[in-house]
């Protein structure tokens, strides 16, 4: 069965997704029987449209071309930012097109609105890549771990800050020096605010909480401390106690409800999170029956994120195939 | 929506599954809207039927009671062993009932037969708990990671042998002493052959290979070496090289096809698998786009396995709800 797909945005993640769907088309066909065809891409940046990664004829600058194309069943939003990404997703869902996105910002801010639009039209909404990149955390919470009552989630969900903290610890760099190195390596943006102040991690924590407990807590509603105040001395002090400092997104179900925060924490060396280095992510899920489940891997990047987006596309295509 | 379920076998895993479905019924209802009712249990052992864990009236000793009950949509096989478990699963699938099992022995031996029976009747077949207990590895391979070409899988998938190797290394025990301690702790059976000779791990590797590459290689078709020949001296020698010895189930896609084995291997300390201690399991999945994804947690036990079985039941119940 062939399923037609539109991509919104053809930057790093858009190109990674296109690569996953084309480079691995044979693997996908043999494992699932599905043929996934990208038939339209919304993108105006010549660096992307003229890159040669996708044929020129697939590109459009008019979203209505996609919305009005009844053959397109899945819209993949990879534009980044809140608007127009959010409106575009809502429009797609309302017309019955299923939506996949790695955009944690939109999902965290408009979680309920997006899910309601999907529910009303019967379309599907998936965002595995929004938390932990290629790490299958959303799927695990909503699938194999769903019979559990989740007691606690602790995650290193931002690769930029973990890279900076790792370099400060291992190479004795100051925060400023480590940030510069992260920027030079492409692990931090020119304006690193969203990463280093914990805003990105807070968005991801909102999504994890919603998946684990079906409770929506906006990212502005819990304590958030970034890593700009972490000094070389703090890391040395932690080391003397056989600990590492990591930026931890944490949520725990207590008698008083969910207690959540994003902040630097000292972790003992034997915590699996203490072993997560550089740009990698790790998430520890404590369950009332399954015990502690730990997942780790690449939390960002063209190919990891693209393959996770493609995984969601395939999951939806299977549902479409079965006639839901 | 209420879905009716039969359990075959009410030993450790059967009781764990029943606990997950009853203890967490409220959580499951609130997260999925599903009510899952165990209406029949096939078990004759008085220690189980009279345990008080499930009401006496649910038990039957006649499998036909379950097969002929058209209200039962999901049959959960937890009897262990190959027969009659295998025949019972095939009969259930042929009558259109979906099947869940944690039985790696049957799934590894009759993988193709079971899948064919499911395909022919349109019923579903799931076995997340068959590999790695509560670790969501099957679901990750068949879901979020499916857009990847898998290049290699390496796993510690047997808790008994990992416990023994950990105690030999940390406490300087001989193999025989460590085995005795594992037996005293309930981590090894009176006859430990299946675990210590790598037979259990080989069954799990067959299943992992089938999920990753849609290729069936029987557990008897690859190299299998257990841990009975590992000495204290071997562990010391490894330590001097900053390595640990672990029983690794490994499969790699090479130019000559899949190369698979179960055998003790020296792993460098910085491998995430080297950090997996005692009865825990860990699985490292190398993907052509997602990179290395590492999953770890409890690979066995009443509650972890029971909650993974319950996760599969819920997944199938959702499909039934959507009218597949």
XYZ file of C-alpha atoms in Angstrom:
648
model
C 0.000 0.000 0.000
C 1.233 3.470 -0.912
C 0.693 6.372 1.489
C 1.219 9.983 0.422
C 2.922 12.423 2.728
C 3.618 16.157 2.839
C 6.537 17.686 4.692
C 6.300 21.205 6.154
C 9.836 22.530 6.364
C 12.964 21.118 4.766
C 15.724 22.102 7.166
C 17.876 19.639 9.096
C 15.072 17.438 10.432
C 13.025 17.690 7.239
C 15.971 16.498 5.203
C 16.723 13.770 7.758
C 13.150 12.516 7.511
C 13.268 12.586 3.720
C 16.553 10.649 3.878
C 15.039 8.037 6.228
C 12.043 7.546 3.929
C 14.127 7.290 0.744
C 17.458 5.763 1.868
C 15.617 3.106 3.912
C 12.625 2.722 1.554
C 13.639 -0.861 0.741
C 14.019 -1.782 4.412
C 10.685 -0.147 5.252
C 8.920 -1.947 2.382
C 10.347 -5.320 3.360
C 9.551 -4.900 7.062
C 6.071 -3.375 6.707
C 4.875 -3.758 3.125
C 4.388 0.005 2.985
C 5.424 2.441 0.274
C 5.693 5.944 1.648
C 5.757 8.738 -0.905
C 6.585 12.332 -0.127
C 4.514 14.156 -2.737
C 4.756 17.768 -1.512
C 7.181 19.817 0.577
C 6.369 23.269 1.928
C 9.614 25.256 1.882
C 10.740 28.508 0.365
C 14.395 28.703 1.410
C 16.463 28.230 -1.767
C 19.232 26.557 0.256
C 16.744 23.752 0.886
C 14.735 23.708 -2.348
C 17.870 23.842 -4.494
C 19.908 21.461 -2.318
C 19.261 18.503 -4.600
C 18.198 16.375 -1.610
C 14.616 16.251 -2.948
C 13.379 16.866 -6.520
C 12.545 20.509 -7.251
C 8.997 19.630 -8.389
C 7.983 18.501 -4.868
C 8.338 21.992 -3.393
C 5.528 24.452 -2.896
C 5.289 27.755 -1.042
C 1.535 27.537 -0.597
C 0.158 25.446 2.262
C -3.274 25.311 0.598
C -1.720 23.108 -2.097
C -1.174 20.519 0.628
C -4.388 21.019 2.596
C -6.525 20.705 -0.527
C -4.698 17.622 -1.804
C -6.984 14.764 -0.776
C -4.365 12.166 -1.634
C -2.111 13.401 1.170
C -2.973 11.537 4.356
C -0.080 12.515 6.600
C 1.338 15.999 7.206
C 4.747 16.188 8.897
C 5.416 19.538 10.549
C 9.145 20.310 10.822
C 9.184 24.088 10.503
C 10.051 24.729 14.146
C 8.692 27.612 16.219
C 5.126 27.940 17.423
C 3.525 29.801 14.525
C 2.552 29.107 11.825
C 3.484 25.514 12.745
C 0.692 25.201 15.283
C -2.045 26.607 13.025
C -0.869 24.444 10.132
C -1.069 21.297 12.273
C -4.538 22.192 13.547
C -5.745 22.844 9.990
C -4.376 19.480 8.833
C -5.992 17.619 11.737
C -9.319 19.352 11.120
C -9.345 18.179 7.505
C -8.701 14.612 8.740
C -5.026 14.452 7.820
C -2.859 12.797 10.458
C 0.056 14.825 11.825
C 3.589 13.928 12.880
C 5.928 16.475 14.436
C 9.216 16.625 16.347
C 8.286 20.158 17.468
C 8.360 20.017 21.292
C 7.607 23.701 21.563
C 4.223 23.408 19.865
C 3.293 20.078 21.428
C 4.124 21.339 24.943
C 2.252 24.610 24.479
C -0.789 23.335 22.583
C -0.987 19.745 23.817
C -4.685 19.732 24.603
C -5.758 21.739 21.537
C -3.861 19.418 19.171
C -5.181 16.240 20.787
C -8.724 17.578 20.749
C -8.480 18.417 17.038
C -7.185 14.911 16.331
C -9.919 13.300 18.410
C -12.647 15.325 16.723
C -11.618 14.388 13.202
C -10.378 10.857 13.940
C -6.932 11.729 12.617
C -3.800 10.585 14.399
C -1.170 12.785 16.069
C 2.317 11.514 16.889
C 5.494 13.171 18.201
C 8.016 10.517 19.281
C 10.921 12.696 18.099
C 9.823 15.645 20.262
C 11.476 14.101 23.345
C 14.852 12.364 23.263
C 15.210 12.347 19.470
C 15.620 8.724 18.427
C 15.032 7.334 21.955
C 11.685 5.505 21.926
C 10.354 7.107 25.114
C 6.912 8.366 24.075
C 6.062 5.055 22.462
C 7.256 3.126 25.531
C 5.153 5.228 27.905
C 2.028 4.963 25.756
C 2.646 1.312 24.781
C 4.634 -1.350 26.638
C 4.731 0.529 29.961
C 1.092 1.648 29.922
C -0.088 -0.991 32.399
C 2.171 0.620 35.000
C 1.492 3.426 37.358
C 4.501 5.674 36.726
C 6.062 6.841 39.977
C 8.902 9.036 38.685
C 10.617 10.217 35.511
C 14.124 11.691 35.433
C 15.708 12.683 32.185
C 18.680 14.268 30.511
C 16.656 15.536 27.589
C 18.798 18.365 26.288
C 21.984 17.441 24.437
C 23.425 20.967 24.331
C 23.553 21.412 28.088
C 24.782 17.856 28.639
C 27.607 18.490 26.166
C 28.564 21.692 27.984
C 28.483 20.067 31.441
C 30.512 17.091 30.164
C 33.211 19.350 28.704
C 33.321 21.467 31.881
C 33.794 18.311 33.939
C 36.166 16.344 31.711
C 38.277 19.154 30.280
C 38.042 21.611 33.167
C 36.471 24.306 30.979
C 34.441 27.215 32.312
C 30.794 27.484 31.297
C 31.645 30.171 28.735
C 34.490 28.135 27.213
C 32.368 24.996 27.030
C 29.486 26.909 25.427
C 31.854 28.241 22.756
C 33.059 24.740 22.017
C 29.470 23.468 21.793
C 28.671 26.267 19.344
C 31.744 25.457 17.247
C 30.703 21.781 17.129
C 27.130 22.654 16.110
C 25.697 21.382 19.404
C 24.584 24.855 20.518
C 22.874 27.649 18.626
C 24.176 31.215 18.305
C 21.502 32.215 20.814
C 21.649 29.325 23.271
C 18.989 30.693 25.661
C 16.342 28.031 25.064
C 18.826 25.242 25.801
C 20.974 26.676 28.596
C 18.057 28.164 30.528
C 16.218 24.823 30.515
C 13.317 26.039 28.359
C 13.758 23.241 25.828
C 13.970 20.650 28.629
C 10.853 22.120 30.270
C 8.874 21.691 27.034
C 9.963 18.069 26.879
C 9.079 17.508 30.537
C 5.556 18.814 29.917
C 5.173 16.218 27.157
C 6.593 13.387 29.294
C 4.224 14.268 32.134
C 1.250 14.321 29.768
C 2.184 10.895 28.395
C 2.907 9.325 31.782
C -0.018 10.676 33.768
C -2.475 12.108 31.211
C -2.104 15.394 33.052
C -1.192 18.657 31.372
C 1.210 20.937 33.235
C 2.451 23.818 31.080
C 6.241 24.265 30.937
C 5.905 27.619 32.707
C 4.206 26.053 35.741
C 7.156 24.287 37.355
C 10.563 25.275 38.709
C 13.120 25.844 35.968
C 16.817 26.556 36.520
C 19.327 26.418 33.679
C 23.046 25.677 33.743
C 24.464 29.204 33.384
C 25.121 29.338 37.129
C 27.038 26.042 37.268
C 30.748 26.667 37.954
C 33.875 24.566 37.560
C 34.010 24.540 41.373
C 30.499 23.069 41.611
C 31.582 20.213 39.356
C 34.749 19.658 41.418
C 32.736 19.618 44.648
C 30.352 17.091 43.120
C 33.242 14.921 41.975
C 34.630 14.818 45.521
C 31.284 13.349 46.606
C 31.478 10.811 43.732
C 28.709 12.675 41.950
C 28.132 14.342 38.591
C 26.095 17.438 37.900
C 23.493 17.002 35.176
C 20.570 19.132 34.025
C 17.680 16.890 35.063
C 14.067 17.175 33.990
C 12.243 15.439 36.804
C 8.629 14.652 37.626
C 7.390 12.556 40.515
C 3.915 11.452 41.545
C 3.545 12.320 45.220
C 0.616 12.338 47.631
C 0.279 16.031 46.843
C 0.242 15.407 43.101
C 2.936 15.732 40.464
C 6.086 17.590 41.557
C 8.125 18.648 38.542
C 11.281 20.646 37.901
C 14.120 21.274 35.474
C 17.366 22.012 37.319
C 21.004 20.970 37.705
C 21.236 18.038 40.110
C 24.051 16.078 41.705
C 23.711 12.443 40.705
C 25.651 9.556 42.273
C 28.041 7.842 39.837
C 26.003 4.635 39.915
C 22.916 6.362 38.502
C 22.570 5.374 34.843
C 22.012 9.072 34.088
C 25.502 9.912 35.423
C 26.992 7.867 32.579
C 25.268 9.870 29.829
C 27.968 11.982 28.212
C 28.244 14.772 25.672
C 25.236 15.337 23.416
C 23.526 12.062 24.381
C 20.193 11.883 26.202
C 18.963 9.406 28.804
C 15.600 8.891 30.486
C 14.919 6.845 33.618
C 11.283 5.806 34.074
C 10.302 4.385 37.465
C 7.227 2.167 37.305
C 5.182 0.558 40.071
C 5.499 -2.901 38.496
C 8.176 -2.804 35.772
C 10.681 -1.173 38.118
C 13.247 1.223 36.637
C 13.456 1.300 32.848
C 16.350 3.244 31.358
C 16.510 4.430 27.761
C 19.388 6.299 26.133
C 20.714 7.373 22.757
C 21.070 10.348 20.477
C 18.640 13.050 21.464
C 19.003 15.210 18.376
C 20.550 15.464 14.928
C 19.378 15.081 11.335
C 19.388 11.298 11.045
C 18.316 10.242 14.562
C 15.430 12.711 14.634
C 14.529 11.986 11.004
C 14.340 8.259 11.645
C 12.109 8.788 14.690
C 9.792 11.012 12.632
C 9.760 8.322 9.942
C 8.882 5.741 12.634
C 5.789 7.770 13.529
C 4.849 8.117 9.865
C 5.057 4.339 9.450
C 2.970 3.733 12.566
C 0.235 5.985 11.196
C 0.479 4.445 7.725
C -0.091 1.008 9.277
C -3.244 2.274 10.936
C -4.434 3.774 7.642
C -3.707 0.445 5.950
C -5.908 -1.299 8.515
C -8.665 1.135 7.706
C -8.967 3.168 10.877
C -15.091 -0.662 26.331
C -14.707 -3.974 28.144
C -12.454 -6.691 26.723
C -12.562 -10.266 28.028
C -9.351 -12.190 28.535
C -8.345 -15.751 29.410
C -5.079 -16.636 31.117
C -3.421 -20.004 30.483
C -1.283 -20.772 33.527
C -1.326 -19.005 36.884
C 2.244 -19.357 38.116
C 4.565 -16.423 38.779
C 3.986 -14.570 35.493
C 0.278 -15.432 35.382
C -0.195 -13.958 38.829
C 1.942 -10.934 37.934
C -0.207 -10.271 34.883
C -3.394 -10.656 36.911
C -1.953 -8.233 39.476
C -1.082 -5.694 36.764
C -4.603 -5.874 35.311
C -6.341 -5.592 38.694
C -3.973 -3.471 40.840
C -3.552 -0.967 37.992
C -7.103 -1.259 36.589
C -7.859 2.344 37.553
C -4.677 3.647 35.940
C -5.333 1.605 32.796
C -8.937 2.836 32.590
C -7.910 6.465 33.028
C -5.075 6.266 30.486
C -6.863 4.187 27.815
C -10.580 4.065 28.599
C -10.342 0.275 28.577
C -11.766 -2.204 31.057
C -9.916 -5.482 30.879
C -11.652 -8.440 32.485
C -9.993 -11.788 33.117
C -12.980 -14.137 32.828
C -11.254 -17.542 32.738
C -7.949 -18.992 33.929
C -6.668 -22.401 32.857
C -4.802 -23.860 35.844
C -5.073 -27.022 37.878
C -2.327 -26.545 40.482
C -4.127 -26.043 43.836
C -1.283 -23.786 45.045
C -2.409 -21.351 42.335
C -6.166 -21.915 42.252
C -6.464 -21.738 46.041
C -3.949 -18.890 46.457
C -6.671 -16.300 46.820
C -4.962 -14.100 44.191
C -7.900 -14.639 41.787
C -11.474 -15.751 42.596
C -11.916 -19.533 42.576
C -14.772 -19.326 40.053
C -12.438 -18.069 37.277
C -10.451 -21.319 37.127
C -11.031 -24.130 34.683
C -9.048 -27.246 33.842
C -10.558 -27.570 30.386
C -9.090 -25.463 27.565
C -12.229 -26.012 25.456
C -14.120 -23.852 27.964
C -11.909 -20.974 26.811
C -11.725 -21.788 23.102
C -15.511 -22.086 22.828
C -16.167 -18.881 24.773
C -16.866 -16.354 22.032
C -16.720 -13.453 24.487
C -13.022 -14.082 25.101
C -10.996 -12.072 22.580
C -7.490 -12.407 24.010
C -5.743 -15.563 25.222
C -2.592 -15.060 27.302
C -0.318 -18.106 27.332
C 1.860 -18.262 30.461
C 2.193 -22.006 31.010
C 5.847 -22.208 29.950
C 7.375 -25.072 28.001
C 6.729 -25.805 24.346
C 3.737 -28.143 24.600
C 0.840 -27.860 25.100
C 1.529 -24.088 25.110
C 2.279 -24.008 21.396
C -0.779 -26.017 20.318
C -3.013 -23.952 22.598
C -1.745 -20.703 21.043
C -2.232 -21.995 17.516
C -5.772 -23.140 18.335
C -6.607 -19.739 19.803
C -5.200 -17.894 16.790
C -7.110 -20.169 14.385
C -10.398 -19.325 16.103
C -9.566 -15.610 15.702
C -8.582 -14.945 19.305
C -5.500 -12.766 19.686
C -2.593 -14.179 21.665
C -0.078 -12.654 24.093
C 2.795 -14.665 25.531
C 6.068 -14.122 27.406
C 7.141 -17.658 26.357
C 10.425 -17.168 24.460
C 10.839 -20.892 24.027
C 7.675 -21.274 21.947
C 8.051 -17.999 20.064
C 11.663 -18.818 19.110
C 10.857 -22.362 18.014
C 7.522 -21.745 16.266
C 7.944 -18.130 15.146
C 6.790 -18.637 11.588
C 3.947 -21.038 12.392
C 2.500 -18.671 15.005
C 2.745 -15.605 12.769
C 1.173 -17.478 9.855
C -1.756 -18.595 12.033
C -2.261 -15.006 13.182
C -2.071 -13.670 9.635
C -4.549 -16.226 8.329
C -7.217 -15.443 10.911
C -6.509 -11.720 11.288
C -5.827 -12.146 14.993
C -2.925 -10.381 16.684
C 0.123 -11.977 18.275
C 2.349 -10.120 20.750
C 5.287 -11.157 22.967
C 7.041 -8.047 24.332
C 7.803 -9.849 27.628
C 9.572 -12.730 25.840
C 12.786 -10.689 25.556
C 14.110 -8.477 28.341
C 11.018 -8.729 30.561
C 9.787 -5.191 31.119
C 12.294 -3.594 28.715
C 10.338 -2.314 25.694
C 12.669 -3.808 23.080
C 10.280 -5.680 20.767
C 7.978 -2.699 20.566
C 10.880 -0.340 19.868
C 12.217 -2.520 17.035
C 8.799 -2.929 15.437
C 7.697 0.652 16.131
C 9.846 3.770 16.658
C 13.035 2.230 15.213
C 11.384 0.547 12.214
C 12.504 3.176 9.712
C 16.099 2.191 10.455
C 18.218 -0.475 8.933
C 19.510 -2.280 12.040
C 23.251 -2.904 11.819
C 23.870 -4.735 15.107
C 22.185 -5.913 18.295
C 24.076 -6.817 21.471
C 22.225 -7.849 24.576
C 22.516 -9.091 28.100
C 19.207 -10.909 27.966
C 19.580 -13.483 30.732
C 19.415 -12.236 34.314
C 20.587 -15.476 35.919
C 23.941 -15.556 34.162
C 24.460 -11.831 34.610
C 23.831 -12.221 38.342
C 26.354 -15.070 38.544
C 29.025 -13.163 36.570
C 28.451 -10.038 38.684
C 28.897 -11.966 41.951
C 31.994 -13.741 40.608
C 33.504 -10.382 39.696
C 32.443 -8.266 42.682
C 32.714 -10.838 45.482
C 35.453 -13.041 44.034
C 33.218 -16.130 44.027
C 33.830 -19.189 41.890
C 31.204 -20.105 39.274
C 29.837 -22.844 41.550
C 29.617 -20.537 44.593
C 27.919 -17.802 42.588
C 25.442 -20.280 41.092
C 24.505 -21.457 44.596
C 23.917 -17.898 45.700
C 21.767 -17.231 42.614
C 19.713 -20.325 43.424
C 19.299 -19.245 47.059
C 18.111 -15.807 45.879
C 15.615 -17.308 43.435
C 17.554 -15.977 40.409
C 18.505 -19.487 39.199
C 16.476 -22.654 38.941
C 17.414 -25.988 40.561
C 18.398 -27.163 37.074
C 20.115 -24.074 35.669
C 21.056 -25.622 32.306
C 18.824 -23.465 30.099
C 20.252 -20.275 31.607
C 23.929 -21.087 32.166
C 24.366 -22.842 28.816
C 22.939 -19.845 26.954
C 19.852 -21.687 25.656
C 17.464 -19.089 27.070
C 19.577 -16.269 25.604
C 19.665 -18.039 22.232
C 15.855 -18.224 22.135
C 15.703 -14.502 22.829
C 18.300 -13.753 20.167
C 16.244 -15.643 17.571
C 13.286 -13.401 18.430
C 15.377 -10.203 18.303
C 16.786 -11.187 14.896
C 13.303 -11.913 13.566
C 12.063 -8.504 14.760
C 15.064 -6.556 13.524
C 15.532 -8.165 10.119
C 12.340 -10.182 9.456
C 14.631 -13.193 9.118
C 14.140 -16.420 11.030
C 17.284 -18.116 12.347
C 16.495 -20.957 14.773
C 18.310 -20.806 18.142
C 20.170 -24.005 17.256
C 21.683 -22.448 14.116
C 24.251 -20.124 15.660
C 27.237 -20.459 17.975
C 26.239 -20.845 21.601
C 28.656 -20.922 24.549
C 27.426 -20.668 28.137
C 29.193 -19.325 31.221
C 30.144 -22.607 32.946
C 33.678 -22.304 31.605
C 34.237 -18.753 32.890
C 36.729 -18.714 35.780
C 37.628 -16.203 38.486
C 40.942 -15.836 36.660
C 39.174 -14.911 33.388
C 37.335 -12.130 35.221
C 40.587 -10.916 36.813
C 42.353 -10.906 33.458
C 39.477 -8.906 31.956
C 39.584 -6.419 34.822
C 43.286 -5.798 34.188
C 42.348 -4.777 30.659
C 39.584 -2.506 32.058
C 36.975 -4.929 30.754
C 34.085 -6.954 32.112
C 32.968 -10.384 30.982
C 29.285 -10.603 30.108
C 27.195 -13.257 28.381
C 26.322 -11.423 25.171
C 23.665 -12.355 22.656
C 24.908 -10.684 19.503
C 23.699 -10.387 15.926
C 25.242 -8.273 13.198
C 24.234 -7.624 9.609
C 27.350 -8.217 7.500
C 27.992 -8.461 3.774
C 27.706 -12.233 4.216
C 24.370 -11.933 6.021
C 23.492 -12.077 9.706
C 26.264 -13.320 12.000
C 24.849 -14.317 15.384
C 26.179 -15.860 18.593
C 25.597 -16.236 22.305
C 28.885 -16.306 24.207
C 30.836 -14.668 27.029
C 32.559 -11.532 25.747
C 35.010 -9.030 27.186
C 33.426 -5.588 27.069
C 35.274 -2.324 27.691
C 34.084 -0.474 30.813
C 32.672 2.368 28.742
C 30.210 0.071 26.960
C 26.750 0.674 28.448
C 26.403 -3.120 28.672
C 29.391 -3.289 31.065
C 27.375 -1.302 33.603
C 24.483 -3.798 33.709
C 24.736 -5.594 37.046
C 23.128 -8.528 38.812
C 19.799 -9.747 37.424
C 19.287 -6.720 35.178
C 19.182 -6.891 31.377
C 20.418 -4.422 28.776
C 20.139 -4.273 25.005
C 22.172 -2.096 22.638
C 20.605 -1.600 19.210
C 22.800 -0.052 16.510
C 20.795 1.643 13.769
C 21.902 3.143 10.461
C 20.182 6.464 11.235
C 19.185 6.546 14.916
C 22.699 5.539 16.024
C 23.047 3.441 19.178
C 19.923 3.063 21.288
C 20.374 1.473 24.688
C 17.554 0.010 26.760
C 17.863 -1.534 30.231
C 15.782 -2.686 33.168
C 14.469 -5.768 34.907
C 14.536 -8.723 32.550
C 12.406 -11.058 34.624
C 10.243 -11.364 37.729
C 6.523 -11.497 38.513
C 5.694 -7.806 38.340
C 8.025 -6.613 35.530
C 7.037 -9.484 33.244
C 3.381 -9.237 34.259
C 3.263 -5.533 33.446
C 4.858 -6.139 30.017
C 2.297 -8.850 29.265
C -0.439 -6.453 30.377
C 1.021 -3.812 28.027
C 0.597 -6.208 25.098
C -2.968 -7.026 26.184
C -3.801 -3.312 26.250
C -2.251 -2.766 22.817
C -4.419 -5.527 21.353
C -7.513 -4.289 23.210
C -6.999 -0.857 21.631
C -6.934 -2.444 18.193
C -10.113 -4.394 18.974
C -11.729 -1.170 20.165
C -10.905 0.448 16.845
C -12.592 -2.449 15.095
C -9.693 -4.183 13.381
